[in-house]
Short mmCIF file of C-alpha atoms and ligand atoms in Angstrom, two decimals:
data_model
loop_
_atom_site.label_atom_id
_atom_site.label_comp_id
_atom_site.label_asym_id
_atom_site.label_seq_id
_atom_site.Cartn_x
_atom_site.Cartn_y
_atom_site.Cartn_z
CA MET T 1 -0.21 0.09 -0.02
CA HIS T 2 1.54 3.31 -0.97
CA VAL T 3 0.74 6.97 0.19
CA LEU T 4 -0.80 8.06 -3.19
CA ARG T 5 -3.39 5.32 -2.88
CA ARG T 6 -6.42 7.54 -1.22
CA PRO T 7 -5.74 10.79 -3.30
CA VAL T 8 -5.76 8.39 -6.61
CA LEU T 9 -9.26 7.01 -5.15
CA ALA T 10 -10.55 10.48 -4.50
CA VAL T 11 -9.68 11.74 -7.97
CA ALA T 12 -10.85 8.78 -9.69
CA ASP T 13 -14.48 9.27 -7.96
CA SER T 14 -14.86 12.51 -9.94
CA PRO T 15 -17.31 12.06 -12.82
CA ARG T 16 -14.94 14.25 -15.23
CA VAL T 17 -12.02 11.74 -14.61
CA GLU T 18 -14.48 8.82 -15.13
CA HIS T 19 -15.85 10.48 -18.41
CA LEU T 20 -12.20 10.93 -19.70
CA ILE T 21 -10.99 7.86 -18.91
CA ARG T 22 -14.08 5.89 -20.33
CA ARG T 23 -13.80 8.15 -23.44
CA ASN T 24 -10.68 5.96 -24.28
CA GLY T 25 -12.85 2.63 -23.74
CA PHE T 26 -11.90 -1.00 -23.09
CA SER T 27 -9.43 -0.95 -26.05
CA SER T 28 -7.04 1.08 -23.69
CA GLY T 29 -4.19 -1.00 -22.84
CA LEU T 30 -4.09 -0.65 -19.32
CA VAL T 31 -7.75 -1.67 -18.80
CA ARG T 32 -7.06 -4.74 -21.02
CA ARG T 33 -4.17 -5.52 -18.70
CA PHE T 34 -6.44 -5.88 -15.66
CA VAL T 35 -9.92 -6.86 -17.09
CA ALA T 36 -10.06 -10.00 -19.21
CA GLY T 37 -12.91 -9.02 -21.64
CA GLU T 38 -16.04 -7.67 -22.04
CA ASP T 39 -18.34 -10.66 -22.24
CA LEU T 40 -18.10 -14.43 -20.45
CA GLU T 41 -16.98 -16.04 -23.81
CA THR T 42 -13.69 -13.90 -23.73
CA ALA T 43 -13.37 -14.40 -19.95
CA LEU T 44 -13.86 -18.14 -20.26
CA THR T 45 -11.02 -18.19 -22.76
CA ALA T 46 -8.79 -16.53 -20.16
CA VAL T 47 -9.67 -18.93 -17.68
CA ARG T 48 -8.90 -21.89 -19.95
CA ASP T 49 -5.58 -20.07 -20.81
CA LEU T 50 -4.64 -19.96 -17.05
CA LYS T 51 -5.53 -23.67 -16.80
CA THR T 52 -3.12 -24.57 -19.19
CA LYS T 53 -0.43 -23.15 -16.60
CA GLY T 54 -1.69 -24.82 -14.01
CA ILE T 55 -3.89 -21.67 -12.56
CA ALA T 56 -7.15 -21.91 -11.24
CA SER T 57 -9.56 -18.82 -11.56
CA THR T 58 -12.15 -17.16 -9.77
CA LEU T 59 -14.61 -15.40 -12.19
CA ASP T 60 -15.93 -11.87 -11.46
CA GLN T 61 -18.73 -10.18 -13.46
CA LEU T 62 -17.98 -6.71 -13.04
CA GLY T 63 -20.46 -4.46 -11.45
CA GLU T 64 -21.22 -2.85 -7.97
CA ASN T 65 -23.75 -0.77 -6.20
CA VAL T 66 -26.79 -1.16 -8.16
CA THR T 67 -29.95 1.23 -7.61
CA THR T 68 -32.76 -0.80 -8.73
CA ALA T 69 -34.39 -4.50 -8.17
CA GLU T 70 -34.39 -4.95 -11.68
CA GLU T 71 -30.62 -4.67 -11.88
CA ALA T 72 -30.13 -6.92 -8.99
CA ILE T 73 -32.41 -9.49 -10.47
CA ALA T 74 -30.35 -9.38 -13.84
CA ALA T 75 -27.08 -9.92 -11.55
CA VAL T 76 -28.62 -13.13 -10.50
CA GLY T 77 -29.04 -14.50 -13.88
CA SER T 78 -25.51 -13.45 -14.76
CA TYR T 79 -23.90 -15.04 -11.71
CA THR T 80 -25.83 -18.36 -12.10
CA GLU T 81 -25.45 -18.29 -15.74
CA ILE T 82 -21.55 -17.98 -14.97
CA LEU T 83 -21.38 -21.08 -12.80
CA LYS T 84 -23.22 -23.37 -15.32
CA ARG T 85 -21.38 -22.16 -18.26
CA ALA T 86 -18.10 -22.79 -16.44
CA ALA T 87 -19.31 -26.27 -15.57
CA ALA T 88 -20.44 -26.96 -18.91
CA ALA T 89 -16.86 -25.76 -20.32
CA GLY T 90 -15.07 -28.22 -18.32
CA VAL T 91 -13.56 -25.32 -15.88
CA GLU T 92 -13.90 -25.11 -12.21
CA PRO T 93 -17.26 -23.37 -11.31
CA ASN T 94 -15.97 -20.71 -9.02
CA ILE T 95 -17.16 -17.15 -8.73
CA SER T 96 -16.57 -14.01 -6.68
CA ILE T 97 -19.58 -11.71 -6.13
CA LYS T 98 -20.43 -8.21 -4.62
CA LEU T 99 -23.50 -7.93 -2.32
CA THR T 100 -24.00 -4.39 -3.75
CA MET T 101 -24.38 -6.01 -7.14
CA LEU T 102 -27.39 -7.97 -5.74
CA GLY T 103 -29.31 -5.14 -4.09
CA LEU T 104 -27.40 -4.45 -0.86
CA ASP T 105 -28.22 -0.77 -1.17
CA LEU T 106 -31.69 -1.55 -1.61
CA ALA T 107 -32.11 -3.86 1.65
CA ASP T 108 -30.60 -6.82 3.24
CA ASP T 109 -33.51 -8.78 2.25
CA VAL T 110 -33.15 -8.00 -1.30
CA ALA T 111 -29.36 -9.04 -1.21
CA ARG T 112 -30.17 -12.24 0.82
CA ALA T 113 -33.20 -13.44 -1.33
CA ASN T 114 -30.96 -12.78 -4.15
CA VAL T 115 -27.94 -14.82 -2.98
CA TRP T 116 -29.86 -17.91 -2.46
CA PRO T 117 -30.33 -19.16 -6.10
CA ILE T 118 -26.73 -18.44 -6.66
CA LEU T 119 -25.89 -20.71 -3.89
CA GLU T 120 -28.40 -23.35 -4.97
CA THR T 121 -26.47 -23.40 -8.66
CA ALA T 122 -23.22 -23.59 -6.82
CA GLN T 123 -24.14 -26.60 -5.10
CA ALA T 124 -25.82 -28.04 -8.12
CA VAL T 125 -22.64 -27.82 -10.31
CA ASP T 126 -20.15 -28.35 -7.51
CA GLY T 127 -19.14 -24.87 -7.35
CA PHE T 128 -17.78 -22.00 -4.98
CA VAL T 129 -19.04 -18.57 -4.24
CA ARG T 130 -16.83 -16.03 -2.56
CA VAL T 131 -18.69 -13.00 -1.22
CA ASP T 132 -15.86 -10.14 -2.00
CA MET T 133 -15.75 -7.40 0.60
CA GLU T 134 -16.63 -3.83 -0.32
CA ARG T 135 -16.15 -0.61 1.64
CA SER T 136 -16.22 -0.58 5.50
CA THR T 137 -20.04 0.87 5.43
CA TYR T 138 -21.04 -2.53 4.15
CA THR T 139 -18.59 -5.03 6.53
CA ALA T 140 -20.91 -5.69 9.25
CA ARG T 141 -23.84 -6.24 7.11
CA THR T 142 -21.98 -8.42 4.62
CA LEU T 143 -20.40 -10.45 7.37
CA ALA T 144 -23.82 -11.11 8.98
CA LEU T 145 -25.49 -11.93 5.85
CA PHE T 146 -22.62 -14.21 5.05
CA GLU T 147 -23.03 -16.14 8.40
CA GLU T 148 -26.53 -16.91 7.00
CA PHE T 149 -25.35 -18.05 3.77
CA HIS T 150 -22.80 -20.29 5.51
CA ASP T 151 -25.16 -21.87 7.75
CA ARG T 152 -26.68 -23.42 4.84
CA TYR T 153 -24.15 -23.76 2.57
CA PRO T 154 -20.78 -24.35 4.31
CA ASP T 155 -18.98 -25.99 1.39
CA GLN T 156 -20.14 -23.59 -1.32
CA VAL T 157 -19.55 -20.11 -0.03
CA GLY T 158 -16.38 -18.26 1.40
CA ILE T 159 -15.56 -14.71 2.59
CA VAL T 160 -12.91 -11.96 2.43
CA ILE T 161 -11.35 -10.37 5.11
CA GLN T 162 -9.48 -7.02 4.78
CA SER T 163 -6.09 -6.65 7.11
CA TYR T 164 -6.46 -2.88 6.76
CA LEU T 165 -9.70 -2.93 9.10
CA ARG T 166 -8.96 -2.76 12.78
CA ARG T 167 -11.74 -5.12 13.33
CA ALA T 168 -10.26 -7.87 11.13
CA HIS T 169 -8.70 -9.79 13.92
CA ALA T 170 -11.91 -10.34 15.76
CA ASP T 171 -13.53 -11.43 12.27
CA VAL T 172 -10.81 -13.93 11.49
CA ASP T 173 -11.54 -15.47 15.06
CA ARG T 174 -15.02 -15.80 14.19
CA MET T 175 -14.43 -17.12 10.98
CA ILE T 176 -12.09 -19.92 12.13
CA GLU T 177 -14.43 -20.72 14.95
CA ARG T 178 -17.07 -21.51 12.22
CA GLN T 179 -14.74 -23.11 10.04
CA ALA T 180 -15.57 -20.79 6.82
CA ARG T 181 -13.17 -20.24 4.22
CA VAL T 182 -11.31 -16.84 4.10
CA ARG T 183 -9.54 -14.99 1.58
CA LEU T 184 -7.61 -12.56 3.20
CA VAL T 185 -6.59 -9.25 1.48
CA LYS T 186 -4.92 -5.87 2.67
CA GLY T 187 -8.15 -4.16 1.22
CA ALA T 188 -8.65 -1.85 -1.66
CA TYR T 189 -10.76 0.94 -0.60
CA SER T 190 -10.05 4.55 0.99
CA GLU T 191 -10.89 3.96 4.55
CA PRO T 192 -11.09 6.55 7.52
CA PRO T 193 -8.38 6.08 10.19
CA GLY T 194 -10.76 5.46 13.13
CA ILE T 195 -11.51 2.11 11.61
CA ALA T 196 -8.67 1.12 9.55
CA PHE T 197 -4.99 1.08 9.83
CA THR T 198 -3.55 3.72 7.26
CA GLN T 199 0.25 3.26 7.55
CA GLY T 200 1.21 0.44 4.99
CA ARG T 201 3.31 -1.12 7.72
CA GLU T 202 0.53 -1.77 10.19
CA VAL T 203 -1.80 -3.08 7.43
CA ASP T 204 1.10 -5.63 6.52
CA THR T 205 1.84 -6.53 10.35
CA ASN T 206 -1.98 -7.24 10.67
CA TYR T 207 -1.80 -9.58 7.63
CA LEU T 208 0.79 -11.38 8.95
CA ARG T 209 -0.71 -11.94 12.15
CA LEU T 210 -4.05 -12.86 10.31
CA MET T 211 -2.17 -15.25 7.81
CA ASP T 212 -0.46 -17.14 10.58
CA LEU T 213 -3.94 -17.81 12.55
CA LEU T 214 -5.52 -18.85 9.14
CA LEU T 215 -2.99 -20.99 7.75
CA GLU T 216 -2.41 -22.76 11.30
CA ARG T 217 -6.43 -23.31 12.39
CA GLY T 218 -8.55 -21.99 9.39
CA ARG T 219 -10.04 -23.93 6.72
CA TYR T 220 -8.34 -23.74 3.37
CA PRO T 221 -7.54 -19.95 3.56
CA ALA T 222 -6.76 -18.23 0.58
CA ILE T 223 -3.55 -15.80 0.81
CA ALA T 224 -4.39 -13.11 -1.59
CA THR T 225 -1.62 -10.78 -2.12
CA HIS T 226 0.70 -9.67 -4.73
CA ASP T 227 3.55 -8.59 -1.90
CA PRO T 228 6.48 -10.55 -2.03
CA ALA T 229 7.73 -10.08 1.49
CA LEU T 230 4.02 -11.68 2.64
CA ILE T 231 4.16 -14.54 -0.10
CA ASP T 232 7.82 -15.34 1.56
CA ALA T 233 6.51 -15.19 4.92
CA ALA T 234 3.53 -17.81 3.98
CA LYS T 235 6.04 -19.91 2.33
CA GLU T 236 8.37 -19.90 5.58
CA LEU T 237 5.50 -20.69 7.96
CA VAL T 238 4.09 -23.53 5.94
CA THR T 239 7.41 -25.20 5.64
CA ARG T 240 8.26 -24.67 9.49
CA LYS T 241 4.96 -25.95 10.47
CA GLY T 242 4.68 -28.70 7.96
CA ILE T 243 1.35 -27.39 6.62
CA ALA T 244 0.54 -29.28 3.12
CA SER T 245 0.57 -27.20 -0.05
CA ASP T 246 -3.16 -28.52 -0.60
CA ARG T 247 -4.34 -26.95 2.63
CA PHE T 248 -4.23 -23.45 1.51
CA GLU T 249 -3.98 -21.54 -1.78
CA PHE T 250 -2.42 -18.41 -2.94
CA GLN T 251 -4.52 -15.97 -5.03
CA MET T 252 -3.69 -12.83 -7.40
CA LEU T 253 -5.45 -10.74 -9.55
CA TYR T 254 -5.64 -11.06 -13.40
CA GLY T 255 -2.89 -9.07 -15.13
CA VAL T 256 -1.02 -8.56 -11.83
CA ARG T 257 2.55 -10.19 -11.41
CA ARG T 258 1.99 -12.81 -13.97
CA ASP T 259 5.64 -14.20 -13.61
CA ALA T 260 5.02 -14.74 -9.92
CA GLN T 261 1.62 -16.58 -10.57
CA VAL T 262 3.57 -19.07 -12.69
CA GLY T 263 6.64 -19.33 -10.52
CA LEU T 264 4.37 -20.06 -7.46
CA VAL T 265 2.88 -23.10 -9.32
CA ALA T 266 6.56 -24.23 -10.44
CA GLU T 267 7.21 -24.28 -6.91
CA GLY T 268 4.33 -26.60 -6.33
CA TYR T 269 1.77 -24.29 -4.65
CA ARG T 270 -1.87 -23.89 -5.53
CA MET T 271 -2.60 -20.60 -7.39
CA ARG T 272 -5.90 -19.17 -8.09
CA VAL T 273 -6.22 -15.64 -10.32
CA TYR T 274 -9.43 -13.47 -10.07
CA VAL T 275 -10.63 -13.00 -13.51
CA PRO T 276 -12.96 -9.78 -13.84
CA PHE T 277 -14.94 -9.16 -16.74
CA GLY T 278 -17.89 -7.08 -18.17
CA THR T 279 -18.41 -3.46 -19.19
CA ARG T 280 -18.64 -2.11 -16.05
CA TRP T 281 -15.06 -1.99 -15.32
CA TYR T 282 -14.42 1.58 -14.01
CA PRO T 283 -14.54 1.13 -10.40
CA TYR T 284 -12.62 -1.93 -10.36
CA PHE T 285 -9.91 -0.30 -12.52
CA THR T 286 -9.72 2.58 -10.31
CA ARG T 287 -8.71 0.43 -7.38
CA ARG T 288 -6.09 -1.24 -9.76
CA ILE T 289 -4.88 2.20 -10.53
CA ALA T 290 -4.47 3.46 -7.04
CA GLU T 291 -2.60 0.37 -6.05
CA ARG T 292 0.66 1.36 -7.77
CA PRO T 293 1.88 4.93 -8.52
CA ALA T 294 3.52 3.59 -11.84
CA ASN T 295 -0.13 2.87 -13.00
CA ALA T 296 -1.41 6.32 -12.27
CA LEU T 297 1.10 7.94 -13.97
CA PHE T 298 0.39 5.75 -16.97
CA VAL T 299 -3.02 6.82 -16.93
CA LEU T 300 -2.27 10.45 -16.43
CA ARG T 301 0.11 10.45 -19.28
CA GLN T 302 -2.84 8.92 -21.38
CA LEU T 303 -5.17 11.77 -20.41
CA VAL T 304 -2.84 14.52 -20.94
CA SER T 305 -1.84 13.30 -24.44
CA GLY T 306 -5.25 12.15 -25.37
P1 FDA H 401 0.36 -4.32 -2.05
O1 FDA H 401 -0.49 -3.14 -2.76
O2 FDA H 401 1.74 -3.64 -1.35
O3 FDA H 401 1.40 -4.77 -3.56
C1 FDA H 401 2.42 -5.41 -3.59
C2 FDA H 401 3.25 -5.48 -4.89
O4 FDA H 401 2.30 -6.22 -5.69
C3 FDA H 401 3.36 -4.13 -5.46
O5 FDA H 401 4.50 -3.53 -5.14
C4 FDA H 401 3.40 -4.03 -6.79
O6 FDA H 401 4.60 -4.86 -7.46
C5 FDA H 401 2.33 -5.47 -7.12
N1 FDA H 401 0.95 -4.88 -7.17
C6 FDA H 401 -0.27 -4.81 -6.22
N2 FDA H 401 -0.99 -4.03 -7.20
C7 FDA H 401 -0.81 -3.96 -8.26
C8 FDA H 401 -1.31 -3.39 -9.59
N3 FDA H 401 -2.65 -2.96 -9.39
N4 FDA H 401 -0.74 -3.03 -10.53
C9 FDA H 401 0.65 -3.44 -10.62
N5 FDA H 401 1.11 -4.36 -9.63
C10 FDA H 401 0.42 -4.36 -8.52
N6 FDA H 401 -9.73 -5.96 -1.53
C11 FDA H 401 -10.87 -5.87 -1.17
O7 FDA H 401 -11.01 -4.77 -0.51
N7 FDA H 401 -12.12 -6.73 -1.23
C12 FDA H 401 -11.71 -7.69 -2.01
O8 FDA H 401 -12.87 -8.63 -1.91
C13 FDA H 401 -10.75 -8.17 -2.75
N8 FDA H 401 -10.63 -9.14 -3.26
C14 FDA H 401 -9.42 -9.65 -3.85
C15 FDA H 401 -8.96 -10.82 -4.55
C16 FDA H 401 -7.78 -11.20 -4.85
C17 FDA H 401 -7.69 -12.52 -5.51
C18 FDA H 401 -6.95 -9.98 -4.67
C19 FDA H 401 -5.24 -10.62 -5.08
C20 FDA H 401 -6.98 -8.91 -4.19
C21 FDA H 401 -8.42 -8.79 -3.62
N9 FDA H 401 -8.44 -7.59 -3.21
C22 FDA H 401 -9.68 -7.07 -2.58
C23 FDA H 401 -7.54 -6.27 -3.46
C24 FDA H 401 -6.42 -6.20 -2.12
O9 FDA H 401 -7.36 -5.67 -1.12
C25 FDA H 401 -5.28 -5.31 -2.49
O10 FDA H 401 -5.97 -4.05 -2.83
C26 FDA H 401 -4.40 -5.72 -3.51
O11 FDA H 401 -4.39 -7.14 -3.60
C27 FDA H 401 -3.08 -4.98 -3.52
O12 FDA H 401 -2.65 -5.39 -2.54
P2 FDA H 401 -1.18 -6.55 -2.24
O13 FDA H 401 -1.75 -7.20 -1.10
O14 FDA H 401 -1.35 -7.09 -3.42
O15 FDA H 401 0.06 -5.47 -1.82
#
């Protein structure tokens, strides 16, 4: 995490900046680097390609913060279709969903009702659904709903915990207690200091602490980071404690540290890549830009020259 992350996210929120970036469209090289394609067929091609390299995938139909019940229902259709099409295509039916795409801004009841058919489909195709974690205003509600989903579908659903949140330790303890599958990330949103660590060092220290707990006592945790120091620490811990490489997986984002993705597989570790696709790529794209100063500079140069 670097110091420019918060300002970059703030600038990206401006409709004017969004308009300028969108004007370049999907064809812009940097969008293509982070987003697998605009439709499911193209995304499935990316998934098959990763599979040939020994890398598993989780598919994410981009979109968040829908404002109507119709849009939320449409998202249920998309997510169930992805699960079915992936199974039919002979790849693992594994998706990542966002509750705000399923109506969380309308009401908890709307999001809850929309998730059940997705989990039912996941069970039918022996698939898996990861509930992504969004900004901190949704954390408590997302976790409460997740616990209901997990009570009914313990093998089909998992959650994400963000190490930048001060509450993360308590949440990890609770998830370990219920043996829920956790994807551990640093956190991608701009959060106020009262509830989140703002220094990169603190976020990393918390990540290490939570990673240790999950690797030792959690159920098949996902160590989702591109940070070489954290990955080395995970490798050191599993070697020291004799934790088998099939008891956890590393996860990375599509287009980020591709060499490291292949390298970890060559070392005998499991690797899953988050494969986002769809036309609503702007919010996801801005979070990726904010993660690395070089990306932000690249976009700035494109805007100035365009
Ligand atoms: P950090 O940001 O410190 O990056 C370490 C190094 O990785 C950088 O120095 C750079 O080399 C490389 N790198 C990282 N990001 C890059 C980028 N965008 N472009 C180029 N290089 C980059 N967050 C969240 O809040 N909710 C969620 O549900 C998820 N889900 C999720 C799934 C998966 C599979 C991953 C890998 C990540 C997420 N995240 C997420 C995002 C996460 O919170 C975090 O923002 C990013 O992973 C970046 O943090 P790192 O741990 O990689 O460390």
